[in-house]
XYZ file of C-alpha atoms in Angstrom:
297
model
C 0.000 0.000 0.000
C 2.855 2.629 1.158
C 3.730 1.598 -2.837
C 1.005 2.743 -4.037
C 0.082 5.892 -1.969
C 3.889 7.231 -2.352
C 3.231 6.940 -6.053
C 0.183 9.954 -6.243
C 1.270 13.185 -5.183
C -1.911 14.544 -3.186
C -1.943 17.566 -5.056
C -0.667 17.907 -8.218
C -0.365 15.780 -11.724
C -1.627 12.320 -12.116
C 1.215 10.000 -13.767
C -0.585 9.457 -17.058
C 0.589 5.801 -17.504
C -1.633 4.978 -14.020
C -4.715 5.152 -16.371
C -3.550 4.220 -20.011
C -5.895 4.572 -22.970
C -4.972 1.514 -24.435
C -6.262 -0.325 -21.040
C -8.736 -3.139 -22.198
C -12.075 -3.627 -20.063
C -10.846 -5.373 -16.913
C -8.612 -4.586 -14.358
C -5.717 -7.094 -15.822
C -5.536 -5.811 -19.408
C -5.035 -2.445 -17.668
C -2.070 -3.896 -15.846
C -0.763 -5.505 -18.840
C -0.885 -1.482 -20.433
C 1.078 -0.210 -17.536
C 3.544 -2.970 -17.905
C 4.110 -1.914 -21.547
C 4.572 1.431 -20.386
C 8.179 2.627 -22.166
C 10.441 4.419 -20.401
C 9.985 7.587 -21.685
C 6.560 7.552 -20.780
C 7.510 6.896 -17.385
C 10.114 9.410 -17.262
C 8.152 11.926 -17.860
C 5.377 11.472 -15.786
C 7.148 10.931 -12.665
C 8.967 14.124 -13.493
C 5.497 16.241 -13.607
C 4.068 14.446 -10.733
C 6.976 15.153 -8.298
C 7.901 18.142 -9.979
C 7.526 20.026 -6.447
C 8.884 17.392 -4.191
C 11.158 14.833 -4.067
C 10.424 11.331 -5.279
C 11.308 8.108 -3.115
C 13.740 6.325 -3.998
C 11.917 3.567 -5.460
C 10.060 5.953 -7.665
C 12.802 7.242 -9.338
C 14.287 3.998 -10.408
C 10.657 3.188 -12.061
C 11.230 6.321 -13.835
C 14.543 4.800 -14.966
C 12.245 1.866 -16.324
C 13.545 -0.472 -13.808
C 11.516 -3.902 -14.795
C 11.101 -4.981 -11.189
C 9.933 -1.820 -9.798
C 7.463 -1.653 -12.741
C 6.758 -5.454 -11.999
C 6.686 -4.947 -7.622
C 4.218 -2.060 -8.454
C 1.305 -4.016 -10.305
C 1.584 -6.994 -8.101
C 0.662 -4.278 -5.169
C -1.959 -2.577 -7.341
C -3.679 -5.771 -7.993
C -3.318 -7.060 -4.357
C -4.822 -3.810 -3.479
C -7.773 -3.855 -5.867
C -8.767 -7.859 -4.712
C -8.555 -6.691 -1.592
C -10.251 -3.265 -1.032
C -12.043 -2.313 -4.676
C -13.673 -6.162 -5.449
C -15.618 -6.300 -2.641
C -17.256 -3.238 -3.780
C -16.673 -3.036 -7.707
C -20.876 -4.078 -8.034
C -21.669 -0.549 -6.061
C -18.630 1.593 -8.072
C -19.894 -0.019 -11.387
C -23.416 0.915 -10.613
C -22.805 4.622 -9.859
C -20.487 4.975 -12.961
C -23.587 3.276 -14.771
C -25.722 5.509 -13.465
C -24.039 8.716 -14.380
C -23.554 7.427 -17.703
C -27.258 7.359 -18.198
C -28.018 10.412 -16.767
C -25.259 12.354 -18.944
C -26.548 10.954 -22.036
C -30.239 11.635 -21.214
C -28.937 15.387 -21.041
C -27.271 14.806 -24.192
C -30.025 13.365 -25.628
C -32.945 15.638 -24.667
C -30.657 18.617 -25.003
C -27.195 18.666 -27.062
C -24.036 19.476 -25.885
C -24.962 22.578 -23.516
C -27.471 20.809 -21.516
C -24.855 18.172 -21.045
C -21.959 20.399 -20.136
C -23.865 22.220 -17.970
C -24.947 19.539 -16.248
C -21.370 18.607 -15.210
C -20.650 18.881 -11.363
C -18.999 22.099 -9.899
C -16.324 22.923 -10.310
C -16.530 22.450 -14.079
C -18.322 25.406 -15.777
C -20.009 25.670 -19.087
C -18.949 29.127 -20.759
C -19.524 28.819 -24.449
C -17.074 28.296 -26.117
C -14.597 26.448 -23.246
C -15.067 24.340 -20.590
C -13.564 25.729 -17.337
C -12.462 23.818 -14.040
C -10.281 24.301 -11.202
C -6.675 22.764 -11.760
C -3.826 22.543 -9.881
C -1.859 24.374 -12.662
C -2.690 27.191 -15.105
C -3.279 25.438 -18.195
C -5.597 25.448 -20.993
C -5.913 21.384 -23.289
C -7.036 22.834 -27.346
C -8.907 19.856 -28.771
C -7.935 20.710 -32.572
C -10.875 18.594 -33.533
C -9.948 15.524 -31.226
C -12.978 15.916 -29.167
C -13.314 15.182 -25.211
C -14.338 11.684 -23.089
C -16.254 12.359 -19.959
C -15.188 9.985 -17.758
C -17.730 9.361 -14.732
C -15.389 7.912 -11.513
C -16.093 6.534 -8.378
C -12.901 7.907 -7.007
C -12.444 11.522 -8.231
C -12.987 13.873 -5.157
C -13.486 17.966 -5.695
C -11.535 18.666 -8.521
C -11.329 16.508 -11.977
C -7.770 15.687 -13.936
C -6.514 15.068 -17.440
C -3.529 13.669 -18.546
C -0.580 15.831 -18.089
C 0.885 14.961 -21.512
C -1.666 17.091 -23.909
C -0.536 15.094 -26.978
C -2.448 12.269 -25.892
C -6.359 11.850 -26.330
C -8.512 14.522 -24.287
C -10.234 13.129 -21.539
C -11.738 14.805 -17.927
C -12.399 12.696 -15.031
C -14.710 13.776 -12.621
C -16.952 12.761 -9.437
C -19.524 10.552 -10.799
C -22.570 11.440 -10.006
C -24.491 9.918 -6.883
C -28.328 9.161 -7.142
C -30.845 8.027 -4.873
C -31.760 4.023 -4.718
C -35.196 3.396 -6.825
C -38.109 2.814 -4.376
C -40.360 -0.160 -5.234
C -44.131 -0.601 -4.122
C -46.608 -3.117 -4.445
C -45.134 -5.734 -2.369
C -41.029 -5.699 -3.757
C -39.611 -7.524 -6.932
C -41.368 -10.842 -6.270
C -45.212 -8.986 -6.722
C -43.568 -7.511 -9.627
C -42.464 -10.261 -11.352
C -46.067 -12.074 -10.890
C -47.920 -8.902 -12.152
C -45.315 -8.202 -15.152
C -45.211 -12.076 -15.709
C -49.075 -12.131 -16.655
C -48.817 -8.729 -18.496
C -45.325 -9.800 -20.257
C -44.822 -13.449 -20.304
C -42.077 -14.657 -17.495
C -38.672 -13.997 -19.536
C -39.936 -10.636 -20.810
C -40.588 -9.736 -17.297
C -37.293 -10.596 -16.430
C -35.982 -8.273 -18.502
C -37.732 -5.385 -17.773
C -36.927 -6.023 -13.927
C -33.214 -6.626 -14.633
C -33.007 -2.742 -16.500
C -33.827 -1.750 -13.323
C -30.719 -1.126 -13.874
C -29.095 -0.168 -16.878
C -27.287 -2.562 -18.572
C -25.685 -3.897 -22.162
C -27.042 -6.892 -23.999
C -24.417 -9.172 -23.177
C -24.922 -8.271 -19.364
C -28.812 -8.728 -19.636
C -28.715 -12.258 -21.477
C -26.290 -13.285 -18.415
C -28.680 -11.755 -15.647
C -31.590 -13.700 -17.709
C -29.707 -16.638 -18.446
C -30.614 -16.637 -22.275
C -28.446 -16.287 -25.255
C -27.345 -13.250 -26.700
C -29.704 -13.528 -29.446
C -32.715 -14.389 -27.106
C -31.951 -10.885 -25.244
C -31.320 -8.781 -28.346
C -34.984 -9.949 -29.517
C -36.647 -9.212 -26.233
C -35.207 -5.627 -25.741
C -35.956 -4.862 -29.825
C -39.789 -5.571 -28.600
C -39.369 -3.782 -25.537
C -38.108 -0.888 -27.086
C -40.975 -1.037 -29.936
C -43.337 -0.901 -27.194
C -41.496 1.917 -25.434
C -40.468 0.549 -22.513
C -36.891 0.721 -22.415
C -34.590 2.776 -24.400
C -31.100 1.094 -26.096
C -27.926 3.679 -26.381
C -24.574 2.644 -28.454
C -21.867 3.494 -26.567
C -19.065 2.106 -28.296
C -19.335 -1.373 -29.255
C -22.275 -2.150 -26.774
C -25.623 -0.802 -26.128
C -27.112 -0.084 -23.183
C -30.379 -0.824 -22.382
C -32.849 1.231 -19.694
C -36.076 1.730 -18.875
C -38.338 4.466 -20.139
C -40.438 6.760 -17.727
C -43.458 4.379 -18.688
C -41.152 1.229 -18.253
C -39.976 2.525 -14.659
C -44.370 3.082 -13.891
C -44.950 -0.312 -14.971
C -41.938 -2.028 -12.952
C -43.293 0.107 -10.054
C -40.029 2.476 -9.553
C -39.742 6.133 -9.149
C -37.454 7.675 -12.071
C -34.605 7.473 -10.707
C -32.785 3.846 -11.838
C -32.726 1.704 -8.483
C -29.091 0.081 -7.444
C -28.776 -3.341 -8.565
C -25.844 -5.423 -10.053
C -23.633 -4.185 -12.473
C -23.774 -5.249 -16.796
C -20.805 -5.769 -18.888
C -19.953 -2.430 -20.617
C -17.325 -0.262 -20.182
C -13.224 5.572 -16.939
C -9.779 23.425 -18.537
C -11.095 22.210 -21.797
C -12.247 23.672 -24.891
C -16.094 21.986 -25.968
C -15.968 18.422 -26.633
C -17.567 16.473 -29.298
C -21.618 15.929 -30.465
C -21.265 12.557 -29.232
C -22.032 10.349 -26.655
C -19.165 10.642 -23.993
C -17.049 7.387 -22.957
C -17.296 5.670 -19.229
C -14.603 4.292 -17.620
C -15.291 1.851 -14.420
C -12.324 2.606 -12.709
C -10.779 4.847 -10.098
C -9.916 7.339 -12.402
């Protein structure tokens, strides 16, 4: 832990190769990035994070690329994850979920200024840049790139960016916490009964399971039906307006609709559940939806 806690300045610059952007879904592929990480890249990283104070010792021989530092360094990150994130990765994934949905509804039901205004203080919307607090004077030009919103569990006060502006724009900020669903009429198994005879039993499943958001491939695991089976329930779902289905990247997510949510017996806020399978100063970012990561951030 003293690894991993010496690493991060407390104020100050983020080492960019802690969060790669070539990091796969899961935690591993992400420690398979930072392993690749040259020694460049770790050069100068550690020298903008500890620019105002002295690195350990330790730290500067990973910024030598010293293989076993490197090596010493993911063995504690993962030991650190299995032991304090796992336990709660179904509640982190949820919230990042859930801020996911309720950024693209904003997007969605109102472009690019409703959903840059809706971003959490300190980040302010003043057409044409996107302003936040920093812990440097600095100001990240797009040139056309465009910006990923990435919702985290983890970011406190202000958001970050990577230090090196060459690489692809991102901010990282404090995803956003929502209240827990309420559900009368007797709980989930009254539900399923009354949605069963309304729906058939595996449709009803379905719309119950997007009581939480989730992808396809999530769904058909929570239902225990094929891929195909799921995509074919949620296309009549969503013909009958009961849930709405978002690409985001390579997977759509699937959620219910206001009339959806009346019909499960929710309020409209989506209740906290398990998690799916999908996968975290600036000028405006792009007229797209933004990416998620499910990670510290």
């Amino acid at each position: 832990m003293h690894l991993v806690s010496s690493l991060v300045p407390v104020k100050g610059n983020f080492p960019d190769f802690l969060t790669p952007v070539t990091a796969g879904p899961d935690f591993e592929a992400g420690l398979e990035s930072i392993l690749s990480a040259g020694q460049t890249r770790l050069s100068n990283d550690l020298s903008a994070a500890f620019a105002q104070q002295s690195a350990p010792p330790w730290i500067r021989k990973l910024s030598d690329g010293d293989r076993a530092a490197l090596n010493k360094l993911c063995d504690t990150l993962r030991d650190y994850f299995n032991t304090a994130i796992r336990p709660h990765w179904p509640k982190v994934h949820h919230q990042v979920t859930e801020d996911h949905v309720l950024r693209t509804r904003h997007l969605t039901t109102g472009g690019a200024e409703k959903l840059f205004n809706s971003l959490p203080a300190p980040i302010k919307w003043r057409w044409p840049v996107l302003e936040t607090n920093y812990p440097e004077n600095r100001t990240l030009h797009l040139d056309g790139r465009g910006l990923t919103l990435i919702p985290s569990y983890f970011c406190f006060g202000n958001p970050i960016t990577f230090i090196d502006p060459g690489l692809p724009p991102v901010l990282v900020y404090p995803a956003h916490k929502a209240a827990n669903g309420v559900r009368p009429g007797g709980g989930r198994e009254n539900a399923s009964k009354r949605l069963a005879a309304l729906l058939g039993h595996t449709r009803a499943q379905v719309l119950l399971a997007l009581q939480t958001p989730s992808s396809t491939s999530g769904l058909a695991r929570q239902i225990d039906a094929s891929l195909a089976s799921a995509s074919q329930h949620t296309t009549i779902l969503r013909e009958a307006g009961l849930i709405t289905s978002t690409r985001l990247g390579k997977a759509v997510l699937h959620s219910l609709t206001p009339l959806g949510r009346e019909l499960v017996g929710t309020n409209d806020q989506p209740s906290a559940v398990a998690p799916g399978d999908h996968r975290g100063a600036s000028r405006p970012g792009p007229r797209r939806l933004p990416h998620l990561a499910d990670s510290a951030g």
